[in-house]
Short mmCIF file of C-alpha atoms in Angstrom, two decimals:
data_model
loop_
_atom_site.label_atom_id
_atom_site.label_comp_id
_atom_site.label_asym_id
_atom_site.label_seq_id
_atom_site.Cartn_x
_atom_site.Cartn_y
_atom_site.Cartn_z
CA MET A 114 13.65 -6.80 -19.82
CA ASN A 115 15.10 -9.93 -18.42
CA HIS A 116 15.63 -12.53 -20.60
CA LEU A 117 13.53 -14.72 -17.67
CA LEU A 118 10.68 -13.43 -15.28
CA ASN A 119 11.30 -13.95 -11.50
CA LYS A 120 8.38 -14.12 -9.45
CA GLN A 121 10.49 -15.21 -6.41
CA THR A 122 9.25 -12.67 -3.96
CA GLN A 123 10.77 -11.96 -0.60
CA PHE A 124 8.40 -11.14 2.29
CA VAL A 125 9.30 -8.96 5.07
CA ASP A 126 7.93 -7.76 8.19
CA LEU A 127 8.78 -4.56 9.54
CA GLY A 128 6.60 -4.19 12.77
CA LEU A 129 5.84 -1.14 13.89
CA ILE A 130 8.56 1.54 12.20
CA ASP A 131 8.74 5.17 11.95
CA TYR A 132 7.28 6.33 8.31
CA GLN A 133 10.30 8.15 7.56
CA GLU A 134 12.72 4.69 8.30
CA ALA A 135 10.44 2.30 6.28
CA TRP A 136 10.31 5.18 3.80
CA ASP A 137 13.95 5.04 3.18
CA TYR A 138 14.17 1.45 3.32
CA GLN A 139 11.58 1.41 0.14
CA GLU A 140 13.74 4.01 -1.56
CA LYS A 141 16.71 1.45 -1.17
CA LEU A 142 15.40 -1.29 -2.30
CA PHE A 143 13.68 0.42 -5.17
CA LYS A 144 16.72 1.90 -6.40
CA GLU A 145 19.13 -1.45 -5.76
CA THR A 146 16.11 -2.38 -8.72
CA VAL A 147 16.31 0.42 -11.16
CA ASP A 148 19.96 0.47 -11.44
CA LEU A 149 19.72 -3.44 -12.02
CA LYS A 150 17.56 -3.01 -14.63
CA ILE A 151 19.42 -0.79 -16.37
CA GLN A 152 22.77 -2.34 -15.85
CA ASN A 153 20.79 -5.35 -17.50
CA ARG A 154 20.27 -3.35 -20.55
CA LYS A 155 23.33 -2.95 -21.12
CA LEU A 156 24.16 -6.57 -21.47
CA PRO A 157 23.60 -9.37 -23.46
CA THR A 158 20.60 -11.44 -22.52
CA THR A 159 22.42 -14.27 -21.24
CA ASP A 160 24.15 -12.37 -18.56
CA GLN A 161 21.76 -10.37 -17.33
CA ASN A 162 20.54 -10.90 -13.72
CA PRO A 163 16.82 -11.25 -12.78
CA THR A 164 15.54 -8.13 -10.64
CA PRO A 165 14.03 -9.32 -7.46
CA ASN A 166 10.58 -8.71 -5.98
CA TYR A 167 9.83 -7.22 -2.32
CA LEU A 168 6.39 -7.51 -0.50
CA ILE A 169 6.80 -5.13 2.92
CA PHE A 170 4.06 -5.32 5.63
CA CYS A 171 4.50 -2.71 8.76
CA GLN A 172 2.61 -0.43 10.85
CA HIS A 173 3.38 3.20 11.20
CA PRO A 174 3.22 5.53 14.69
CA HIS A 175 0.30 8.02 13.53
CA VAL A 176 1.51 9.82 10.56
CA TYR A 177 -0.54 11.91 7.73
CA THR A 178 1.36 11.35 4.49
CA LEU A 179 0.34 13.91 1.13
CA GLY A 180 0.68 12.34 -2.24
CA LYS A 181 1.75 14.21 -5.10
CA SER A 182 -1.20 15.42 -6.26
CA GLY A 183 -2.97 16.25 -2.99
CA ARG A 184 -3.70 19.90 -1.46
CA GLU A 185 -2.52 20.42 1.81
CA GLU A 186 -5.60 21.95 3.20
CA ASN A 187 -6.79 18.32 2.91
CA LEU A 188 -4.89 18.31 6.26
CA LEU A 189 -6.88 20.28 8.99
CA LEU A 190 -4.19 20.47 11.58
CA ASP A 191 -1.73 23.26 12.17
CA GLN A 192 2.29 22.08 13.66
CA GLU A 193 0.73 22.58 17.14
CA GLY A 194 -2.51 20.38 16.46
CA LEU A 195 -0.01 17.31 14.89
CA GLY A 196 2.32 17.53 18.20
CA GLN A 197 -1.06 17.43 20.40
CA LYS A 198 -2.40 13.83 18.38
CA HIS A 199 1.38 12.72 19.13
CA ALA A 200 1.48 12.48 14.50
CA THR A 201 3.93 13.73 11.80
CA PHE A 202 3.14 14.70 8.44
CA TYR A 203 5.27 14.09 5.12
CA LYS A 204 4.85 15.22 1.65
CA ILE A 205 5.86 11.93 -0.23
CA ASN A 206 6.83 10.93 -3.87
CA ARG A 207 3.24 8.68 -4.32
CA GLY A 208 0.26 9.36 -6.45
CA GLY A 209 -2.81 10.16 -4.59
CA ASP A 210 -3.84 12.83 -1.96
CA ILE A 211 -3.90 12.82 1.71
CA THR A 212 -4.19 9.68 4.21
CA TYR A 213 -3.27 8.78 7.75
CA HIS A 214 -1.56 5.47 8.88
CA GLY A 215 -1.39 4.52 11.96
CA PRO A 216 -1.39 1.34 14.72
CA GLY A 217 -3.71 -1.29 13.89
CA GLN A 218 -3.56 -0.40 9.90
CA ILE A 219 -1.77 -3.05 7.79
CA VAL A 220 0.52 -1.23 5.35
CA GLY A 221 1.97 -3.04 2.72
CA TYR A 222 4.53 -1.86 0.51
CA PRO A 223 5.37 -4.03 -2.64
CA ILE A 224 8.45 -3.06 -4.31
CA LEU A 225 7.75 -5.21 -7.62
CA ASP A 226 9.61 -5.12 -11.23
CA LEU A 227 6.30 -5.63 -13.08
CA ASP A 228 8.14 -6.50 -15.86
CA ASN A 229 8.21 -10.13 -13.91
CA PHE A 230 4.20 -10.22 -13.71
CA PHE A 231 2.46 -7.74 -16.32
CA THR A 232 3.14 -4.32 -17.19
CA ASP A 233 -0.06 -2.94 -16.64
CA ILE A 234 -0.50 -0.09 -13.48
CA HIS A 235 -4.56 -0.73 -13.85
CA GLN A 236 -4.29 -4.43 -13.30
CA TYR A 237 -1.56 -3.69 -10.42
CA LEU A 238 -3.94 -1.60 -8.49
CA ARG A 239 -7.01 -3.31 -9.35
CA LEU A 240 -5.12 -7.08 -7.98
CA LEU A 241 -4.37 -4.79 -4.89
CA GLU A 242 -7.53 -3.81 -4.39
CA GLU A 243 -8.75 -7.69 -5.07
CA ALA A 244 -6.62 -8.96 -2.04
CA VAL A 245 -8.13 -6.89 0.40
CA ILE A 246 -11.86 -7.60 -1.20
CA MET A 247 -11.04 -11.03 -0.55
CA THR A 248 -9.92 -10.79 2.93
CA CYS A 249 -12.86 -9.05 3.72
CA THR A 250 -14.99 -11.64 2.76
CA ASP A 251 -13.12 -13.75 4.64
CA TYR A 252 -14.41 -12.32 7.65
CA GLY A 253 -18.05 -12.40 6.23
CA ILE A 254 -17.79 -8.31 4.91
CA THR A 255 -18.68 -8.01 1.25
CA ALA A 256 -16.36 -5.04 0.02
CA GLY A 257 -15.90 -3.71 -3.58
CA ARG A 258 -15.10 -0.87 -5.86
CA ILE A 259 -16.79 2.54 -6.67
CA GLU A 260 -16.03 3.26 -10.17
CA GLY A 261 -13.76 6.01 -10.68
CA LEU A 262 -11.82 5.54 -7.12
CA THR A 263 -9.29 3.76 -6.28
CA GLY A 264 -9.02 2.07 -2.73
CA VAL A 265 -11.69 -0.97 -1.32
CA TRP A 266 -14.81 0.43 -0.18
CA ILE A 267 -17.90 -1.29 1.84
CA ASP A 268 -21.43 -0.17 0.63
CA GLY A 269 -19.70 1.57 -2.25
CA ASP A 270 -23.30 1.65 -4.57
CA ASP A 271 -24.97 3.57 -1.76
CA GLU A 272 -23.89 7.06 -1.66
CA THR A 273 -25.02 7.76 1.67
CA LYS A 274 -23.51 4.66 3.23
CA ALA A 275 -20.27 4.34 1.24
CA ARG A 276 -17.36 3.88 3.55
CA LYS A 277 -13.01 3.14 2.59
CA ILE A 278 -11.41 0.30 4.52
CA CYS A 279 -8.40 0.51 2.36
CA ALA A 280 -6.69 3.45 0.89
CA LEU A 281 -4.01 2.79 -2.15
CA GLY A 282 -1.11 5.24 -3.82
CA VAL A 283 1.65 3.89 -5.71
CA LYS A 284 4.42 5.10 -7.47
CA ALA A 285 5.97 3.34 -10.21
CA SER A 286 8.97 3.98 -12.41
CA ARG A 287 10.30 1.57 -15.23
CA TRP A 288 7.46 -0.95 -14.56
CA ILE A 289 8.97 -0.97 -10.45
CA THR A 290 6.59 -0.40 -7.74
CA MET A 291 6.80 1.09 -4.37
CA HIS A 292 4.13 2.46 -1.38
CA GLY A 293 0.97 0.82 -1.85
CA PHE A 294 -2.00 0.17 0.42
CA ALA A 295 -3.14 0.76 3.86
CA PHE A 296 -5.95 -1.73 5.05
CA ASN A 297 -7.88 -0.64 8.43
CA VAL A 298 -7.87 -3.27 10.75
CA ASN A 299 -8.00 -1.87 14.33
CA THR A 300 -6.93 1.84 13.24
CA ASP A 301 -8.39 4.49 15.44
CA LEU A 302 -10.56 5.97 13.18
CA ASN A 303 -11.15 9.13 14.93
CA TYR A 304 -7.39 10.58 13.70
CA PHE A 305 -9.32 10.10 10.14
CA GLY A 306 -11.47 13.39 11.20
CA ASN A 307 -8.18 15.55 11.02
CA ILE A 308 -7.73 15.04 7.20
CA VAL A 309 -10.40 15.07 4.06
CA PRO A 310 -9.24 11.61 3.27
CA CYS A 311 -7.97 11.01 -0.01
CA GLY A 312 -9.63 14.08 -0.93
CA ILE A 313 -13.02 12.75 -0.64
CA ASP A 314 -14.93 15.04 1.68
CA ASP A 315 -18.54 12.93 1.39
CA LYS A 316 -17.51 9.66 2.08
CA ALA A 317 -16.71 7.95 5.46
CA VAL A 318 -14.04 5.54 7.07
CA THR A 319 -14.20 2.40 8.25
CA SER A 320 -11.98 -0.92 9.74
CA LEU A 321 -12.71 -4.74 10.06
CA ALA A 322 -13.05 -4.00 13.51
CA GLN A 323 -15.50 -1.32 13.37
CA GLU A 324 -17.88 -3.14 10.51
CA LEU A 325 -17.52 -6.64 13.05
CA GLY A 326 -17.91 -4.70 16.23
CA ARG A 327 -14.58 -6.51 17.61
CA PRO A 328 -10.92 -6.23 17.65
CA LEU A 329 -9.01 -8.92 15.16
CA ASP A 330 -6.03 -10.07 15.72
CA ILE A 331 -3.31 -8.47 12.79
CA LYS A 332 -1.41 -11.21 12.41
CA GLU A 333 -4.08 -13.49 11.56
CA VAL A 334 -5.60 -10.79 9.01
CA GLU A 335 -1.79 -10.34 7.55
CA LEU A 336 -1.41 -14.02 6.75
CA LYS A 337 -4.69 -13.42 4.95
CA ILE A 338 -4.05 -11.21 2.73
CA LYS A 339 -1.00 -12.13 1.90
CA ALA A 340 -1.79 -15.26 0.75
CA HIS A 341 -4.08 -13.75 -1.17
CA LEU A 342 -1.29 -11.68 -2.99
CA ALA A 343 0.62 -14.75 -3.54
CA ASP A 344 -2.50 -16.34 -5.48
CA LEU A 345 -3.28 -13.50 -7.29
CA PHE A 346 0.57 -12.31 -8.25
CA GLU A 347 1.72 -16.06 -8.46
CA PHE A 348 4.27 -15.09 -5.96
CA GLU A 349 7.04 -17.71 -5.10
CA TRP A 350 8.46 -17.59 -1.47
CA VAL A 351 12.14 -16.50 -0.69
#
């Protein structure tokens, strides 16, 4: 652990970016932070350098990603079908099962050294969810959690109506995080029909636009969720 907590956080907006390119960028920042942390352990506390924190926002072209604990049969398309949908598929190193990313969805990748905040993955996930819940509230939508499931849900207490508006899947090593959340804003929900989302086959998926009956200004939504994350984590923007 660093001798000084560093809550300074750099916000990075990558816009619409290929999934592999964004993943490579995450891996680069993640490795740099891990290497610095290892280096610090070899130094007296007075000579250690604070580890950085990043919050990345982006959107991706149509892509399906499968987490380490996921089952490939939850992708209901073969290679030809992916081509017809202009979609790609990646097996990746986060937790969770399969999910979809696409235009109109806010994808957030916090690369944080949790030693700068709190060393509790459960709390970390709950705060990511809380930022989305608060953003939904800003638009008059009541969202929440379902016990035993990650992500943010609407009507989560009604099994016949429960629908997911935000999926979570993270990786953490040495208390450094990567991957994150996917918040459906203006997302084309038809693409979820080609998978068993997050391995859950009895619940629907929704978006802000679907719930409100109109498209949203995605940059406005980004500003709201960014502000809520800053409040919850006490980020100091740099």
